[in-house]
Coordinates of C-alpha atoms and ligand atoms in Angstrom, one line a residue:
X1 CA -32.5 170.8 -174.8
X2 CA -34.8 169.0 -172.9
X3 CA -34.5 165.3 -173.9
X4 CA -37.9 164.1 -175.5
X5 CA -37.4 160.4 -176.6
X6 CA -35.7 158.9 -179.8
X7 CA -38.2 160.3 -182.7
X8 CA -38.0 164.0 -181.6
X9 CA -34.2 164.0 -181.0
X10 CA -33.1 161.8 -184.2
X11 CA -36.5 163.1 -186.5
X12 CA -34.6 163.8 -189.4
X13 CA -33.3 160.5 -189.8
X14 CA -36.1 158.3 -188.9
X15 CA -38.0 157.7 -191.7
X16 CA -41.8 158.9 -190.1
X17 CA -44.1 161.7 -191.5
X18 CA -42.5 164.6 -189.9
X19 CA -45.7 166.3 -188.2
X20 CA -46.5 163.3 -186.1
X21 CA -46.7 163.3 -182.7
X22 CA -44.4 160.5 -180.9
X23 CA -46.0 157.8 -178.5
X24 CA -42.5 158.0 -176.2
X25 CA -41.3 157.0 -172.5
X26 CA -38.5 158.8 -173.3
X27 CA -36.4 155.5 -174.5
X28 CA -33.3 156.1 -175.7
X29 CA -30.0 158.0 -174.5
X30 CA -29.1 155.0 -172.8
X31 CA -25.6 155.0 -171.1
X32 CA -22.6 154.5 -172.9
X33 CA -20.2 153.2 -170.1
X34 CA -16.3 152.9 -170.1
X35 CA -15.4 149.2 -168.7
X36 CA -11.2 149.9 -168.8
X37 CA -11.2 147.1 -166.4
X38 CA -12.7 144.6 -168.6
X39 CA -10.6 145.3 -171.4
X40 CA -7.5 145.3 -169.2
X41 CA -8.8 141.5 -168.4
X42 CA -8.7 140.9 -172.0
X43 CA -5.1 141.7 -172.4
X44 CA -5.8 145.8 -172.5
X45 CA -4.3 148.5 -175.1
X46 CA -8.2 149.0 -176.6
X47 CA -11.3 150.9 -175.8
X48 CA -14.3 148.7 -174.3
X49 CA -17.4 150.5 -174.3
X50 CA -20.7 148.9 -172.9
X51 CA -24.1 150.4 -174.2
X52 CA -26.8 149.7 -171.8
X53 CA -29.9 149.7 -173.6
X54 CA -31.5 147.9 -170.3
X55 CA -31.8 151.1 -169.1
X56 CA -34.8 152.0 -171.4
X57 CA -38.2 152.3 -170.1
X58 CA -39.5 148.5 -170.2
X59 CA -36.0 147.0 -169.9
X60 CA -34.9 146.4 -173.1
X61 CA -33.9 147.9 -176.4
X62 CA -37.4 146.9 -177.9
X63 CA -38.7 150.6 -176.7
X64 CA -36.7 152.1 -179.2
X65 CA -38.1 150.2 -182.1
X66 CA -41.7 150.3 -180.2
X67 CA -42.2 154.0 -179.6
X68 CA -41.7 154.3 -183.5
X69 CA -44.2 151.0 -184.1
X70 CA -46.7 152.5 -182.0
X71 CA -46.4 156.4 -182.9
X72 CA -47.2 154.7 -186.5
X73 CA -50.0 152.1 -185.3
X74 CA -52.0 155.1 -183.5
X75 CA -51.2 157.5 -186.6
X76 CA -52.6 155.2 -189.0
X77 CA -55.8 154.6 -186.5
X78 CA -54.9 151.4 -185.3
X79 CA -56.9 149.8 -182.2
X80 CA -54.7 146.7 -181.5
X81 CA -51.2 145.5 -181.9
X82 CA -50.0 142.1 -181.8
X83 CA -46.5 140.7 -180.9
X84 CA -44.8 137.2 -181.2
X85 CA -42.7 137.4 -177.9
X86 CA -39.5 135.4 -176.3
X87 CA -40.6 138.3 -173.3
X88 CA -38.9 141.8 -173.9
X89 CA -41.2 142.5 -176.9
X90 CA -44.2 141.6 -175.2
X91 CA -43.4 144.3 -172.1
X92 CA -42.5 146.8 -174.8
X93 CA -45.5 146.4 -176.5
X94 CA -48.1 146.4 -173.7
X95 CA -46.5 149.4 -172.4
X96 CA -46.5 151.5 -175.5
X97 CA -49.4 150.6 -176.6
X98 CA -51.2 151.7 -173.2
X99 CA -49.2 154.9 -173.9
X100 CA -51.4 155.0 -177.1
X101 CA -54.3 153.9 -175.8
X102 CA -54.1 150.7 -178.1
X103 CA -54.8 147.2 -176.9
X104 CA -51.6 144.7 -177.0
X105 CA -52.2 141.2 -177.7
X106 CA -48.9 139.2 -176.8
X107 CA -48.3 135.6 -177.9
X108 CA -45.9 133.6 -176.1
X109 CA -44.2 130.2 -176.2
X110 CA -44.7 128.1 -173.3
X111 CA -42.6 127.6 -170.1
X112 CA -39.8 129.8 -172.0
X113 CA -39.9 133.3 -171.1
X114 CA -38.2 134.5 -168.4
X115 CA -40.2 136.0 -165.0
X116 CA -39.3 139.9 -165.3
X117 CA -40.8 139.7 -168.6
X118 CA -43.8 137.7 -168.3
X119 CA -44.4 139.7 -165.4
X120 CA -44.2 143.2 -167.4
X121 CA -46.5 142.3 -169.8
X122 CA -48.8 141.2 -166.9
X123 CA -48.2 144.5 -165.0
X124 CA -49.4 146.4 -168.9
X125 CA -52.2 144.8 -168.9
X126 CA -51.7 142.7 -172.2
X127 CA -53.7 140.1 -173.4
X128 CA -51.3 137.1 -172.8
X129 CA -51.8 134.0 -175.2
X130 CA -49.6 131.3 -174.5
X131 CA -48.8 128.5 -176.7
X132 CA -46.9 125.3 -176.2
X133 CA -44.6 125.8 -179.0
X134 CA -41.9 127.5 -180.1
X135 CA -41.0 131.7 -180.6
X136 CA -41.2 131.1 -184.2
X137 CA -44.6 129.7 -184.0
X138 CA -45.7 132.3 -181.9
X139 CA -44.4 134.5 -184.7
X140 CA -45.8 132.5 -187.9
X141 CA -49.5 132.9 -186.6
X142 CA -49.1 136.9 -185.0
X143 CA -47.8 136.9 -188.9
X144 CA -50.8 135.5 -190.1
X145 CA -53.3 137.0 -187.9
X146 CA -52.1 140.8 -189.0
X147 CA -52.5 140.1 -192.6
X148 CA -56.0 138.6 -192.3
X149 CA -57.1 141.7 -189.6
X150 CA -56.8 145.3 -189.0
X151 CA -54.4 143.9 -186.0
X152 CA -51.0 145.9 -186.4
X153 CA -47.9 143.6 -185.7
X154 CA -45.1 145.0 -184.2
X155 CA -42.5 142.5 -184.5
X156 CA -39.5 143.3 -185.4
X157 CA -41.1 142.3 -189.2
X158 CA -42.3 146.0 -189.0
X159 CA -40.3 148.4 -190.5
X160 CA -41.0 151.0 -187.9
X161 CA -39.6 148.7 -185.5
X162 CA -35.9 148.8 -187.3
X163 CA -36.4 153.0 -188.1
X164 CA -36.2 153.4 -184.1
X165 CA -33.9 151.0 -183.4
X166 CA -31.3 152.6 -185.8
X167 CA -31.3 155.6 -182.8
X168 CA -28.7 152.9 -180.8
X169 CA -26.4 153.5 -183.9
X170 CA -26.9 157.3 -184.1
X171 CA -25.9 157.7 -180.1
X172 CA -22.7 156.0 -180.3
X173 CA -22.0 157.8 -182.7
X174 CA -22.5 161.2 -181.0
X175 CA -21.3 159.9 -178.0
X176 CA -18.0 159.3 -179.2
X177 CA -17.6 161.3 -182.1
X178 CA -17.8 158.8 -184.8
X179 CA -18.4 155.2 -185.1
X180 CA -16.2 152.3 -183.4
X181 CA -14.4 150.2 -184.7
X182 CA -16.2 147.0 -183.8
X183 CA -19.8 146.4 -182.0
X184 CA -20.6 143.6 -181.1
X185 CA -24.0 142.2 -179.9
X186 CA -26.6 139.3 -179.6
X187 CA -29.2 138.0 -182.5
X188 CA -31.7 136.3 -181.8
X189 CA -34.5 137.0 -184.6
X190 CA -32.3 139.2 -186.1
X191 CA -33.7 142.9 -186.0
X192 CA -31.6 144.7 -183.5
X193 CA -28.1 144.1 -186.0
X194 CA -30.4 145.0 -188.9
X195 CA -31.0 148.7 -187.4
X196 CA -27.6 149.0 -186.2
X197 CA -26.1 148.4 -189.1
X198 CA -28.9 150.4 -191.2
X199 CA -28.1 153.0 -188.7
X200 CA -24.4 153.5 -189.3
X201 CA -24.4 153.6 -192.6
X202 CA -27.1 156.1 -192.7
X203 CA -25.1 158.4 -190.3
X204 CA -21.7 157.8 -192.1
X205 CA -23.8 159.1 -195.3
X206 CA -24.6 162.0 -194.1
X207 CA -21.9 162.8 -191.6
X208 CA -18.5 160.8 -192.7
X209 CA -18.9 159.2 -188.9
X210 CA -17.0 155.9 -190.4
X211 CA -18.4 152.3 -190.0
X212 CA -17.9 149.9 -187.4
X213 CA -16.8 145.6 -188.3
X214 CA -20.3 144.0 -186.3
X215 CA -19.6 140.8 -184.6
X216 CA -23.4 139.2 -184.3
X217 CA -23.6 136.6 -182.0
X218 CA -25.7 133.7 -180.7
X219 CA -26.3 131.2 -178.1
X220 CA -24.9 127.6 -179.6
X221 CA -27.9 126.1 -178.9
X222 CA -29.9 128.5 -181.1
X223 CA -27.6 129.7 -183.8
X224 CA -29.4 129.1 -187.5
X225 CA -26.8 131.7 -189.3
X226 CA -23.9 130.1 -188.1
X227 CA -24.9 126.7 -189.0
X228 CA -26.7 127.5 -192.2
X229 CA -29.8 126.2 -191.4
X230 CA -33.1 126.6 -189.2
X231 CA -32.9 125.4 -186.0
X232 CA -36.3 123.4 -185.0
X233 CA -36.0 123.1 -181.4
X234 CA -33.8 125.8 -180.3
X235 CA -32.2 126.1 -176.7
X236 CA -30.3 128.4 -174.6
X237 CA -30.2 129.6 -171.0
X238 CA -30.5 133.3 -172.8
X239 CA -34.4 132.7 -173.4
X240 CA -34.3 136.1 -175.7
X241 CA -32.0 134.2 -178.2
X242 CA -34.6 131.2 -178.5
X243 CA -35.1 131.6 -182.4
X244 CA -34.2 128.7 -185.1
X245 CA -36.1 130.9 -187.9
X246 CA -34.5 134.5 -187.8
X247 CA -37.1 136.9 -189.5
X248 CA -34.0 139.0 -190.7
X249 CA -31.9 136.7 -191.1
X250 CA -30.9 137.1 -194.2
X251 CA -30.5 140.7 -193.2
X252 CA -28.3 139.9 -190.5
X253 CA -25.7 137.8 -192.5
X254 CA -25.4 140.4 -195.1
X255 CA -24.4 143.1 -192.4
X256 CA -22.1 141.3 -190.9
X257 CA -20.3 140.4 -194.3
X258 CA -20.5 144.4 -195.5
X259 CA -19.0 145.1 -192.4
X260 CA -16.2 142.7 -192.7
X261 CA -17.5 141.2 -189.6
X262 CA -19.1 137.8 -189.1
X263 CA -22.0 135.7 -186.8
X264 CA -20.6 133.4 -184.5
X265 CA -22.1 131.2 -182.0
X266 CA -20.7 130.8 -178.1
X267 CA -21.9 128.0 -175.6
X268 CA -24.2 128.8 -172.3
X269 CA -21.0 128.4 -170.1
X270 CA -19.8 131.6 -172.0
X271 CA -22.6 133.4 -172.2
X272 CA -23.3 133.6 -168.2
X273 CA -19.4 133.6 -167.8
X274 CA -19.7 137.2 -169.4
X275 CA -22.7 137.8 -167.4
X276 CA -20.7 138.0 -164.2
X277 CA -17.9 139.8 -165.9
X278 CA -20.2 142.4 -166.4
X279 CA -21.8 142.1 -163.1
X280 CA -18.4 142.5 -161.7
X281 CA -17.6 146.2 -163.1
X282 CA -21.4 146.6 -161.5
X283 CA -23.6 145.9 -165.0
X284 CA -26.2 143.2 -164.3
X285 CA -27.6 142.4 -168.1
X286 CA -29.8 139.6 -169.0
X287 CA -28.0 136.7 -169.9
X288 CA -28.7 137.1 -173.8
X289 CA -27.3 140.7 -173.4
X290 CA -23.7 138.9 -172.0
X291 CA -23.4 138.0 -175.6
X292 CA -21.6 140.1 -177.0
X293 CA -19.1 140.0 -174.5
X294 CA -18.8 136.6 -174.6
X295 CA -18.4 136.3 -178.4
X296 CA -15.6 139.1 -178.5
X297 CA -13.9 137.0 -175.6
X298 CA -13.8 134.1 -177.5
X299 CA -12.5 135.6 -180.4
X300 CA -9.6 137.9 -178.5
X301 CA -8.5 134.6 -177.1
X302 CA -8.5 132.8 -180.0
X303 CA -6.4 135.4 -181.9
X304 CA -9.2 135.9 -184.9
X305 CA -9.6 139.6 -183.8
X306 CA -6.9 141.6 -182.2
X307 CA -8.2 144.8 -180.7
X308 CA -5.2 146.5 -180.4
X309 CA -6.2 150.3 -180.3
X310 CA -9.4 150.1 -181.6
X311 CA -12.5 151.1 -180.3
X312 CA -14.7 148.4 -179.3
X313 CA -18.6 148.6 -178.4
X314 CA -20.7 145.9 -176.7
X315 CA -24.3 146.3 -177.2
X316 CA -26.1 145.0 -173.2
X317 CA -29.8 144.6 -175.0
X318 CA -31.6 144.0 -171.7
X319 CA -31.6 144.6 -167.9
X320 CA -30.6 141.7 -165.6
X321 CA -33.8 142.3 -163.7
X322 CA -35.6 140.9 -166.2
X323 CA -34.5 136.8 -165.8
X324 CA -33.8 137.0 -161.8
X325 CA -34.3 133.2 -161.8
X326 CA -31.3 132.5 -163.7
X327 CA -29.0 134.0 -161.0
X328 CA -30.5 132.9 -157.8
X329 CA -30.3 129.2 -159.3
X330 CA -26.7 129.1 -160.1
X331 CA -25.7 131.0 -157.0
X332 CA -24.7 130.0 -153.0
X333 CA -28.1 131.1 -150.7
X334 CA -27.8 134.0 -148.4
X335 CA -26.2 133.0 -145.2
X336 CA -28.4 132.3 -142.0
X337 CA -27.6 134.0 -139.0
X338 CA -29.2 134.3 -135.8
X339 CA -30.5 137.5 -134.3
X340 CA -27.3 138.1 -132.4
X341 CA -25.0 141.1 -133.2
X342 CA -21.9 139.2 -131.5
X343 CA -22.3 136.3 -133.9
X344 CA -22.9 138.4 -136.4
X345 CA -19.5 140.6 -135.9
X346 CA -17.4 137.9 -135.5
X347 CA -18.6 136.2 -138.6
X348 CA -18.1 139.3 -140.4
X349 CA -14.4 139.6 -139.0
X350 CA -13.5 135.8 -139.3
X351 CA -13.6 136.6 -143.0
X352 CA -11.9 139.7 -143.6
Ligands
LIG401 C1 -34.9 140.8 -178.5 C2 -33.7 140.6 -177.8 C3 -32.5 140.2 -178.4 C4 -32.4 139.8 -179.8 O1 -32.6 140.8 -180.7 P1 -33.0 140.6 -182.2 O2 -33.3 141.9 -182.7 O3 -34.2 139.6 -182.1 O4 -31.8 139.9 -182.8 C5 -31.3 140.2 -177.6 N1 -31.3 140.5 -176.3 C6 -32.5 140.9 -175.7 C7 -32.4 141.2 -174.3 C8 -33.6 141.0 -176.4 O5 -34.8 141.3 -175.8

């Protein structure tokens, strides 16, 4: 079957009129790769699974929930969406909505998105408002603006948004039979666990695929469900986790506890301590995406979860492309040589 994007392969479980044709770059089926050396790291004898939803279209996992926004916004003769943005949305947005023929409006905090992103929604063509405040500014007027307009919003507020998303859920499931036995990911405002969770219980309805314990995680410096309350001036070197108001919050603390799981919060150390984990088996995620990784970590080594012979899923939300910055920062510069292949050769086999 030829593979046409998430609303035509998952139709019957999205919940969209059924005739409508899908606004798609054919996001979805994302790789589901085996990392046995990572969990042999973490003291082995479990699965460790990483889904890399980077690999969509834009970048990010956003396309899934965007191709549904946008098939809907154009259905329901929209002309313009708008989007509060820490960066992925915004490139998700633009892009879809040129797929659509719509015009994307994108509003952004200042100084704080990362340069793979800002550049995306450049490259779309979006109109880029930026504001010096924070994501959940940006996201309180976008709010504002689509309830006193015709503008669409396509936040993650927009129940289109979690219908596609839930398509992350349904293809771990068919990729390995039924559900694992833990996934664990990032939240930032709070969406992404909403769908995943919305997703597995829809699929275990109606095919007995079992549901996974969901580890949420966020970045210290930005973590409002761990702490209890919002955070006003949120910080994080993973600049997709910059929320202190979750939209779903609420959302996201309930799945976790249905799930027997829980939200936890690890520190920036941890978070791009993961991120070269991963980029050492050869999968270079955006430093937001390492948390997941970095959250199980924490709580293998601490003893509060004990993989033994489970099946363990790490959700990689974004491509490391995306916030290039961050690693050529933190990292050595290239060595200089001189345009001299003798040089050159012994260099190379001084150090081997
Ligand atoms: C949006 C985003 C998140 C956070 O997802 P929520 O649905 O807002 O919780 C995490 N990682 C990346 C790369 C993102 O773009």
């Amino acid at each position: 079957m030829t593979y046409r994007g998430i609303i035509h392969r998952y139709r019957n479980y999205l919940d969209l009129p059924t005739e409508i044709e899908p606004v798609t770059l054919l996001e979805g089926d994302t790789p589901l790769i085996p990392v046995p050396e990572l969990a042999a790291r973490l003291g082995g004898g479990f699965e460790l699974f990483v889904k890399f939803d980077g690999m969509n279209p834009t970048g990010s996992f956003k396309d899934r929930g965007m191709t549904a926004a946008l098939t809907m916004a154009k259905a329901r003769g929209k002309k313009t969406v708008i989007c509060a943005s820490t960066g992925n949305t915004s490139a998700s947005a633009a892009a879809y909505a040129n797929r659509a023929g719509l015009r994307a409006i994108v509003m952004i905090p200042d100084g704080k998105v990362a340069v793979g992103k800002l550049a995306g929604a450049i490259a779309y063509g979006a109109e880029i408002i930026q504001i010096p405040g924070s994501f959940d500014d940006a996201l309180s007027f976008v709010v504002e603006i689509s309830q006193k307009s015709d503008i669409e919003l396509v936040n993650s507020l927009n129940p289109y948004r979690i219908e596609g998303q839930k398509s992350g859920a349904f293809e771990i499931c068919d990729a390995l039979g039924s559900a694992p036995d833990l996934l664990c990911l990032p939240v930032g405002n709070a969406g992404n666990i909403t769908s995943y969770w919305a997703g597995f219980r829809q699929y275990n309805d109606v095919n007995g695929s079992g549901l996974p314990e969901i580890l949420g995680v966020q970045a210290a410096g930005a973590a409002p469900l761990v702490l209890g309350h919002v955070v006003d001036q949120p910080e994080t070197v993973a600049t997709a986790l910059r929320i202190g108001n979750p939209a779903r919050g609420e959302q996201a603390l309930a799945a976790a506890e249905e799930s027997g799981g829980k939200i936890i919060a690890v520190s920036d150390d941890e978070i791009l301590a993961a991120q070269k984990m991963l980029t050492s088996v050869g999968i270079w995620v955006e430093p937001a995406s390492a948390a997941g990784l970095a959250g199980f970590k924490a709580q293998v080594e601490a003893g509060t979860i004990n993989p033994a012979g489970k099946r363990v899923v790490l959700i990689c939300t974004g491509h490391g492309m995306k916030d290039p910055d961050i690693i050529t920062k933190n990292s050595p510069a290239p060595i200089r040589m001189p345009v001299n292949f003798d040089q050159i050769y012994q260099f190379i086999m001084k150090g081997l």
